[in-house]
PDB file of C-alpha atoms in Angstrom:
ATOM      1  CA  MET A   1     -21.323  78.055 -68.596  1.00 80.00           C
ATOM      2  CA  VAL A   2     -19.197  81.187 -68.219  1.00 75.00           C
ATOM      3  CA  TYR A   3     -19.603  81.081 -64.438  1.00 75.00           C
ATOM      4  CA  ILE A   4     -18.680  77.387 -64.321  1.00 80.00           C
ATOM      5  CA  LEU A   5     -15.652  77.754 -66.600  1.00 81.00           C
ATOM      6  CA  ALA A   6     -14.401  80.792 -64.719  1.00 75.00           C
ATOM      7  CA  GLY A   7     -14.714  78.936 -61.430  1.00 76.00           C
ATOM      8  CA  LEU A   8     -13.153  75.677 -62.597  1.00 77.00           C
ATOM      9  CA  ARG A   9     -10.376  76.852 -64.900  1.00 81.00           C
ATOM     10  CA  GLY A  10      -9.707  80.481 -63.964  1.00 78.00           C
ATOM     11  CA  VAL A  11      -7.001  82.051 -66.117  1.00 86.00           C
ATOM     12  CA  ALA A  12      -6.854  78.984 -68.362  1.00 89.00           C
ATOM     13  CA  ALA A  13     -10.386  79.768 -69.497  1.00 89.00           C
ATOM     14  CA  PHE A  14      -9.692  83.477 -70.020  1.00 92.00           C
ATOM     15  CA  PRO A  15      -8.995  83.419 -73.815  1.00 92.00           C
ATOM     16  CA  LEU A  16     -12.209  81.500 -74.476  1.00 91.00           C
ATOM     17  CA  LEU A  17     -14.250  83.700 -72.153  1.00 90.00           C
ATOM     18  CA  LEU A  18     -12.895  86.950 -73.585  1.00 92.00           C
ATOM     19  CA  ARG A  19     -13.705  85.694 -77.078  1.00 92.00           C
ATOM     20  CA  ALA A  20     -17.247  84.886 -75.947  1.00 89.00           C
ATOM     21  CA  PHE A  21     -17.488  88.343 -74.358  1.00 89.00           C
ATOM     22  CA  ALA A  22     -16.859  89.860 -77.786  1.00 88.00           C
ATOM     23  CA  ARG A  23     -20.264  88.595 -78.931  1.00 85.00           C
ATOM     24  CA  PRO A  24     -23.346  90.819 -78.488  1.00 77.00           C
ATOM     25  CA  LEU A  25     -24.733  90.520 -74.951  1.00 71.00           C
ATOM     26  CA  ARG A  26     -27.782  91.853 -73.130  1.00 70.00           C
ATOM     27  CA  GLY A  27     -27.518  94.185 -70.148  1.00 62.00           C
ATOM     28  CA  ASP A  28     -27.618  91.805 -67.161  1.00 66.00           C
ATOM     29  CA  ASP A  29     -25.675  89.098 -69.014  1.00 73.00           C
ATOM     30  CA  ARG A  30     -22.965  91.594 -69.919  1.00 77.00           C
ATOM     31  CA  ASP A  31     -22.729  92.924 -66.353  1.00 79.00           C
ATOM     32  CA  ASN A  32     -22.270  89.413 -64.942  1.00 82.00           C
ATOM     33  CA  PHE A  33     -19.765  88.580 -67.661  1.00 83.00           C
ATOM     34  CA  CYS A  34     -17.778  91.711 -66.850  1.00 86.00           C
ATOM     35  CA  ALA A  35     -17.646  90.778 -63.175  1.00 87.00           C
ATOM     36  CA  TRP A  36     -16.391  87.243 -63.826  1.00 86.00           C
ATOM     37  CA  LEU A  37     -13.753  88.422 -66.297  1.00 90.00           C
ATOM     38  CA  ALA A  38     -12.664  91.193 -63.959  1.00 91.00           C
ATOM     39  CA  ASP A  39     -12.178  88.677 -61.158  1.00 90.00           C
ATOM     40  CA  ILE A  40      -9.883  86.566 -63.344  1.00 90.00           C
ATOM     41  CA  MET A  41      -7.871  89.593 -64.511  1.00 94.00           C
ATOM     42  CA  GLU A  42      -7.453  90.912 -60.977  1.00 92.00           C
ATOM     43  CA  THR A  43      -6.350  87.474 -59.764  1.00 90.00           C
ATOM     44  CA  ASP A  44      -3.573  87.099 -62.357  1.00 93.00           C
ATOM     45  CA  PRO A  45      -3.073  90.259 -64.461  1.00 95.00           C
ATOM     46  CA  ALA A  46       0.354  89.145 -65.700  1.00 95.00           C
ATOM     47  CA  ALA A  47      -1.090  86.004 -67.296  1.00 95.00           C
ATOM     48  CA  CYS A  48      -4.081  87.837 -68.802  1.00 95.00           C
ATOM     49  CA  ARG A  49      -2.199  90.793 -70.252  1.00 97.00           C
ATOM     50  CA  PRO A  50      -0.535  88.993 -73.246  1.00 96.00           C
ATOM     51  CA  ILE A  51      -3.907  87.512 -74.199  1.00 96.00           C
ATOM     52  CA  ILE A  52      -5.549  90.937 -74.050  1.00 97.00           C
ATOM     53  CA  LEU A  53      -2.830  92.524 -76.188  1.00 97.00           C
ATOM     54  CA  SER A  54      -3.220  89.757 -78.783  1.00 96.00           C
ATOM     55  CA  PHE A  55      -6.945  90.528 -79.016  1.00 96.00           C
ATOM     56  CA  ILE A  56      -6.184  94.232 -79.541  1.00 96.00           C
ATOM     57  CA  ALA A  57      -3.678  93.419 -82.279  1.00 94.00           C
ATOM     58  CA  THR A  58      -6.149  91.338 -84.254  1.00 89.00           C
ATOM     59  CA  GLY A  59      -7.922  92.767 -87.257  1.00 81.00           C
ATOM     60  CA  HIS A  60     -11.270  91.469 -86.012  1.00 89.00           C
ATOM     61  CA  HIS A  61     -13.368  94.399 -84.840  1.00 90.00           C
ATOM     62  CA  ASP A  62     -15.282  92.657 -82.038  1.00 93.00           C
ATOM     63  CA  LEU A  63     -12.198  90.949 -80.616  1.00 95.00           C
ATOM     64  CA  ARG A  64     -10.283  94.226 -80.670  1.00 95.00           C
ATOM     65  CA  SER A  65     -13.119  95.946 -78.839  1.00 94.00           C
ATOM     66  CA  ALA A  66     -13.174  93.249 -76.154  1.00 95.00           C
ATOM     67  CA  GLY A  67      -9.402  93.505 -75.769  1.00 96.00           C
ATOM     68  CA  LEU A  68      -9.493  97.271 -75.320  1.00 97.00           C
ATOM     69  CA  TRP A  69     -12.212  96.937 -72.700  1.00 95.00           C
ATOM     70  CA  ALA A  70     -10.149  94.353 -70.817  1.00 96.00           C
ATOM     71  CA  LEU A  71      -6.960  96.426 -71.060  1.00 97.00           C
ATOM     72  CA  GLY A  72      -8.370  98.835 -68.497  1.00 95.00           C
ATOM     73  CA  TYR A  73      -7.830  96.151 -65.842  1.00 95.00           C
ATOM     74  CA  VAL A  74      -4.166  95.517 -66.682  1.00 96.00           C
ATOM     75  CA  VAL A  75      -3.168  98.813 -68.293  1.00 96.00           C
ATOM     76  CA  GLN A  76       0.380 100.147 -67.982  1.00 96.00           C
ATOM     77  CA  SER A  77       1.814 103.567 -68.726  1.00 94.00           C
ATOM     78  CA  ASN A  78       3.519 102.291 -71.870  1.00 95.00           C
ATOM     79  CA  ASP A  79       0.084 101.492 -73.336  1.00 97.00           C
ATOM     80  CA  VAL A  80      -0.657 105.174 -73.944  1.00 96.00           C
ATOM     81  CA  GLU A  81       0.559 105.154 -77.546  1.00 95.00           C
ATOM     82  CA  LEU A  82      -1.437 101.998 -78.283  1.00 96.00           C
ATOM     83  CA  LEU A  83      -4.529 103.714 -76.897  1.00 97.00           C
ATOM     84  CA  ARG A  84      -3.774 106.909 -78.792  1.00 96.00           C
ATOM     85  CA  GLU A  85      -3.901 104.867 -81.985  1.00 96.00           C
ATOM     86  CA  ALA A  86      -7.173 103.235 -80.923  1.00 96.00           C
ATOM     87  CA  LEU A  87      -8.633 106.643 -80.150  1.00 96.00           C
ATOM     88  CA  ALA A  88      -8.111 107.564 -83.819  1.00 95.00           C
ATOM     89  CA  ASP A  89      -9.968 104.468 -85.044  1.00 95.00           C
ATOM     90  CA  PRO A  90     -12.838 105.226 -87.467  1.00 95.00           C
ATOM     91  CA  ASP A  91     -15.197 103.079 -85.370  1.00 95.00           C
ATOM     92  CA  PRO A  92     -16.747 104.997 -82.426  1.00 96.00           C
ATOM     93  CA  ARG A  93     -17.072 101.823 -80.358  1.00 94.00           C
ATOM     94  CA  ILE A  94     -13.319 101.261 -80.509  1.00 95.00           C
ATOM     95  CA  ARG A  95     -12.720 104.872 -79.478  1.00 97.00           C
ATOM     96  CA  GLN A  96     -15.089 104.468 -76.522  1.00 96.00           C
ATOM     97  CA  ASP A  97     -13.322 101.308 -75.369  1.00 95.00           C
ATOM     98  CA  ALA A  98      -9.999 103.134 -75.611  1.00 96.00           C
ATOM     99  CA  LEU A  99     -11.352 105.903 -73.379  1.00 96.00           C
ATOM    100  CA  GLY A 100     -12.265 103.358 -70.736  1.00 94.00           C
ATOM    101  CA  ALA A 101      -8.722 101.986 -70.669  1.00 95.00           C
ATOM    102  CA  LEU A 102      -7.177 105.470 -70.649  1.00 95.00           C
ATOM    103  CA  SER A 103      -9.232 106.497 -67.629  1.00 92.00           C
ATOM    104  CA  SER A 104      -7.547 103.714 -65.639  1.00 92.00           C
ATOM    105  CA  LEU A 105      -4.228 105.577 -65.995  1.00 93.00           C
ATOM    106  CA  LYS A 106      -5.017 108.124 -63.302  1.00 87.00           C
ATOM    107  CA  GLY A 107      -2.229 110.612 -62.803  1.00 86.00           C
ATOM    108  CA  ASP A 108      -0.810 110.115 -66.305  1.00 91.00           C
ATOM    109  CA  ARG A 109      -0.902 113.501 -68.025  1.00 92.00           C
ATOM    110  CA  ARG A 110      -0.725 111.967 -71.508  1.00 94.00           C
ATOM    111  CA  ALA A 111      -3.781 109.805 -70.828  1.00 94.00           C
ATOM    112  CA  TYR A 112      -5.677 112.753 -69.351  1.00 94.00           C
ATOM    113  CA  GLU A 113      -5.018 114.919 -72.417  1.00 94.00           C
ATOM    114  CA  LEU A 114      -6.242 112.149 -74.723  1.00 95.00           C
ATOM    115  CA  VAL A 115      -9.483 111.763 -72.765  1.00 95.00           C
ATOM    116  CA  LEU A 116      -9.904 115.529 -72.729  1.00 94.00           C
ATOM    117  CA  SER A 117      -9.450 115.710 -76.505  1.00 94.00           C
ATOM    118  CA  ALA A 118     -12.302 113.232 -76.957  1.00 95.00           C
ATOM    119  CA  VAL A 119     -14.889 115.755 -75.729  1.00 94.00           C
ATOM    120  CA  HIS A 120     -14.653 117.146 -79.277  1.00 94.00           C
ATOM    121  CA  ASP A 121     -15.116 113.776 -81.000  1.00 96.00           C
ATOM    122  CA  PRO A 122     -17.556 113.863 -83.959  1.00 96.00           C
ATOM    123  CA  ASP A 123     -19.560 110.994 -82.441  1.00 97.00           C
ATOM    124  CA  ALA A 124     -22.032 111.980 -79.699  1.00 96.00           C
ATOM    125  CA  LEU A 125     -21.715 108.733 -77.716  1.00 96.00           C
ATOM    126  CA  THR A 126     -17.952 109.091 -77.678  1.00 97.00           C
ATOM    127  CA  ARG A 127     -18.221 112.686 -76.431  1.00 97.00           C
ATOM    128  CA  GLU A 128     -20.638 111.486 -73.759  1.00 96.00           C
ATOM    129  CA  SER A 129     -18.209 108.740 -72.738  1.00 96.00           C
ATOM    130  CA  ALA A 130     -15.351 111.257 -72.513  1.00 96.00           C
ATOM    131  CA  VAL A 131     -17.358 113.584 -70.256  1.00 96.00           C
ATOM    132  CA  LEU A 132     -18.340 110.702 -67.964  1.00 94.00           C
ATOM    133  CA  HIS A 133     -14.748 109.483 -67.692  1.00 93.00           C
ATOM    134  CA  LEU A 134     -13.530 112.997 -66.915  1.00 93.00           C
ATOM    135  CA  ARG A 135     -15.929 113.130 -63.964  1.00 88.00           C
ATOM    136  CA  TRP A 136     -13.768 110.587 -62.122  1.00 83.00           C
ATOM    137  CA  PHE A 137     -10.455 111.181 -63.867  1.00 83.00           C
ATOM    138  CA  ALA A 138      -9.894 114.925 -64.233  1.00 85.00           C
ATOM    139  CA  ASP A 139      -9.274 117.877 -61.947  1.00 86.00           C
ATOM    140  CA  ALA A 140     -10.869 121.300 -61.768  1.00 89.00           C
ATOM    141  CA  ALA A 141      -8.845 122.581 -64.732  1.00 90.00           C
ATOM    142  CA  ALA A 142     -11.092 120.516 -67.026  1.00 92.00           C
ATOM    143  CA  VAL A 143     -14.077 122.737 -66.144  1.00 93.00           C
ATOM    144  CA  GLU A 144     -12.891 125.341 -68.635  1.00 92.00           C
ATOM    145  CA  HIS A 145     -12.981 122.761 -71.438  1.00 92.00           C
ATOM    146  CA  LEU A 146     -16.305 121.269 -70.357  1.00 94.00           C
ATOM    147  CA  ALA A 147     -17.943 124.680 -70.155  1.00 93.00           C
ATOM    148  CA  ARG A 148     -17.461 125.010 -73.916  1.00 91.00           C
ATOM    149  CA  LEU A 149     -19.785 122.043 -74.437  1.00 93.00           C
ATOM    150  CA  ILE A 150     -22.913 123.773 -73.157  1.00 94.00           C
ATOM    151  CA  GLN A 151     -23.954 124.311 -76.788  1.00 93.00           C
ATOM    152  CA  ASP A 152     -23.269 120.695 -77.796  1.00 95.00           C
ATOM    153  CA  PRO A 153     -25.904 119.552 -80.332  1.00 96.00           C
ATOM    154  CA  ASP A 154     -26.563 116.273 -78.498  1.00 96.00           C
ATOM    155  CA  VAL A 155     -28.946 116.419 -75.547  1.00 96.00           C
ATOM    156  CA  ARG A 156     -27.291 113.465 -73.793  1.00 95.00           C
ATOM    157  CA  VAL A 157     -23.951 115.232 -73.745  1.00 96.00           C
ATOM    158  CA  ARG A 158     -25.504 118.410 -72.358  1.00 96.00           C
ATOM    159  CA  SER A 159     -27.484 116.472 -69.756  1.00 96.00           C
ATOM    160  CA  ILE A 160     -24.382 114.922 -68.142  1.00 95.00           C
ATOM    161  CA  LEU A 161     -22.390 118.147 -68.108  1.00 95.00           C
ATOM    162  CA  GLY A 162     -24.128 119.481 -64.998  1.00 94.00           C
ATOM    163  CA  GLU A 163     -23.022 116.796 -62.557  1.00 94.00           C
ATOM    164  CA  THR A 164     -19.583 116.473 -64.155  1.00 95.00           C
ATOM    165  CA  ILE A 165     -18.859 120.196 -63.916  1.00 95.00           C
ATOM    166  CA  GLY A 166     -20.257 120.336 -60.387  1.00 94.00           C
ATOM    167  CA  THR A 167     -18.199 117.329 -59.265  1.00 93.00           C
ATOM    168  CA  LEU A 168     -14.926 118.755 -60.618  1.00 93.00           C
ATOM    169  CA  ALA A 169     -15.423 122.364 -59.492  1.00 93.00           C
ATOM    170  CA  VAL A 170     -16.705 121.938 -55.947  1.00 90.00           C
ATOM    171  CA  GLY A 171     -14.365 123.542 -53.425  1.00 90.00           C
ATOM    172  CA  THR A 172     -12.010 124.903 -56.113  1.00 92.00           C
ATOM    173  CA  ASP A 173     -11.215 128.240 -57.721  1.00 92.00           C
ATOM    174  CA  ARG A 174     -13.207 127.128 -60.804  1.00 92.00           C
ATOM    175  CA  SER A 175     -16.532 127.210 -58.942  1.00 91.00           C
ATOM    176  CA  ALA A 176     -17.577 130.663 -60.242  1.00 91.00           C
ATOM    177  CA  MET A 177     -16.872 129.610 -63.830  1.00 93.00           C
ATOM    178  CA  ALA A 178     -18.792 126.393 -63.196  1.00 93.00           C
ATOM    179  CA  VAL A 179     -21.840 128.235 -61.842  1.00 93.00           C
ATOM    180  CA  ASP A 180     -21.932 130.465 -64.929  1.00 93.00           C
ATOM    181  CA  ALA A 181     -21.838 127.425 -67.218  1.00 94.00           C
ATOM    182  CA  LEU A 182     -24.521 125.626 -65.207  1.00 95.00           C
ATOM    183  CA  LEU A 183     -26.798 128.663 -65.270  1.00 94.00           C
ATOM    184  CA  SER A 184     -26.568 128.598 -69.067  1.00 94.00           C
ATOM    185  CA  LEU A 185     -27.486 124.896 -69.037  1.00 94.00           C
ATOM    186  CA  PHE A 186     -30.355 125.711 -66.683  1.00 90.00           C
ATOM    187  CA  ALA A 187     -31.918 127.712 -69.522  1.00 91.00           C
ATOM    188  CA  ASP A 188     -31.789 124.745 -71.913  1.00 94.00           C
ATOM    189  CA  ASP A 189     -34.969 123.634 -73.671  1.00 95.00           C
ATOM    190  CA  ALA A 190     -34.467 119.976 -72.647  1.00 96.00           C
ATOM    191  CA  PRO A 191     -35.708 119.124 -69.124  1.00 97.00           C
ATOM    192  CA  GLN A 192     -33.018 116.471 -68.581  1.00 97.00           C
ATOM    193  CA  VAL A 193     -30.351 119.096 -69.256  1.00 97.00           C
ATOM    194  CA  ARG A 194     -31.935 121.476 -66.748  1.00 95.00           C
ATOM    195  CA  ALA A 195     -32.149 118.646 -64.197  1.00 95.00           C
ATOM    196  CA  GLY A 196     -28.441 117.895 -64.609  1.00 95.00           C
ATOM    197  CA  ALA A 197     -27.628 121.577 -64.229  1.00 95.00           C
ATOM    198  CA  ALA A 198     -29.682 121.722 -61.030  1.00 94.00           C
ATOM    199  CA  ARG A 199     -27.752 118.781 -59.567  1.00 94.00           C
ATOM    200  CA  GLY A 200     -24.471 120.466 -60.429  1.00 94.00           C
ATOM    201  CA  LEU A 201     -25.582 123.736 -58.856  1.00 93.00           C
ATOM    202  CA  GLY A 202     -26.578 121.816 -55.745  1.00 93.00           C
ATOM    203  CA  MET A 203     -23.092 120.304 -55.494  1.00 91.00           C
ATOM    204  CA  LEU A 204     -21.634 123.793 -55.661  1.00 92.00           C
ATOM    205  CA  GLY A 205     -24.029 125.136 -53.025  1.00 90.00           C
ATOM    206  CA  ALA A 206     -25.391 127.750 -55.446  1.00 86.00           C
ATOM    207  CA  LEU A 207     -28.547 128.314 -53.401  1.00 86.00           C
ATOM    208  CA  PRO A 208     -29.565 131.686 -54.931  1.00 85.00           C
ATOM    209  CA  ALA A 209     -29.484 130.178 -58.425  1.00 81.00           C
ATOM    210  CA  LEU A 210     -31.481 127.134 -57.306  1.00 83.00           C
ATOM    211  CA  THR A 211     -34.033 129.294 -55.528  1.00 85.00           C
TER     212      THR A 211
END
C-alpha cells in the first residue's frame, strides 16, 4: 500500500506515509519505507519540509522521531538550534534521530560540535550512533576525542572505534596518535573490538603492529 500510494499520489501522500512510518517496522519493511519516503522528499523537499517540521513540533513521541529522521533529507543550517534542543531530549531515540539530521549538515561547525559532544552521551546506543556519524562527517581532528573512548564501558562503542579512527586519520598528521589508540584497542578482551582495531590499523598501513 505504501508503494502504491507513493507512486500514485507522491507528495500528497507524504503526511499519511510519514505517520505510518512512525509505527514500529521490521528491518526490510523499514528499509523499503525509507527508500520510498526519501524519493518523495528528494523530488519536492520544499513541499515536504513544513510537514516534517509539524511532526517535530508535536508532543507525540513517535511522530517527533519520524520527523527528525525525515529532517535529514531537507535540513537547513537554521535547523541547528532545533536539533540542539532535540539532542537534549530525555529519550535516547530522539537524540539518535537528531544526530542523523545533524550529520547531513556537512561543513557546519555548529552541527559538527553537537555530534562530537554526543560521544559522551550517557546512552550507549547514542554514543555508538555519534561515532558512526563522525566516521563520515568529521575530520582528523576528531581522532583526539575518539581516542578517549577506548575505555568506553560498552563493547559496541569500542568495536566501531577502530574503523572510525582509521578512516579519519589515514594520510593525516593524526596517524601516530591513531595507531597508539588502536594498539590499546587491540589489547581489548572482546574479540570484536580487536577485529575493529585490526581493520583500523590496516587502513593506516601499520604493518608492524598487524604482524
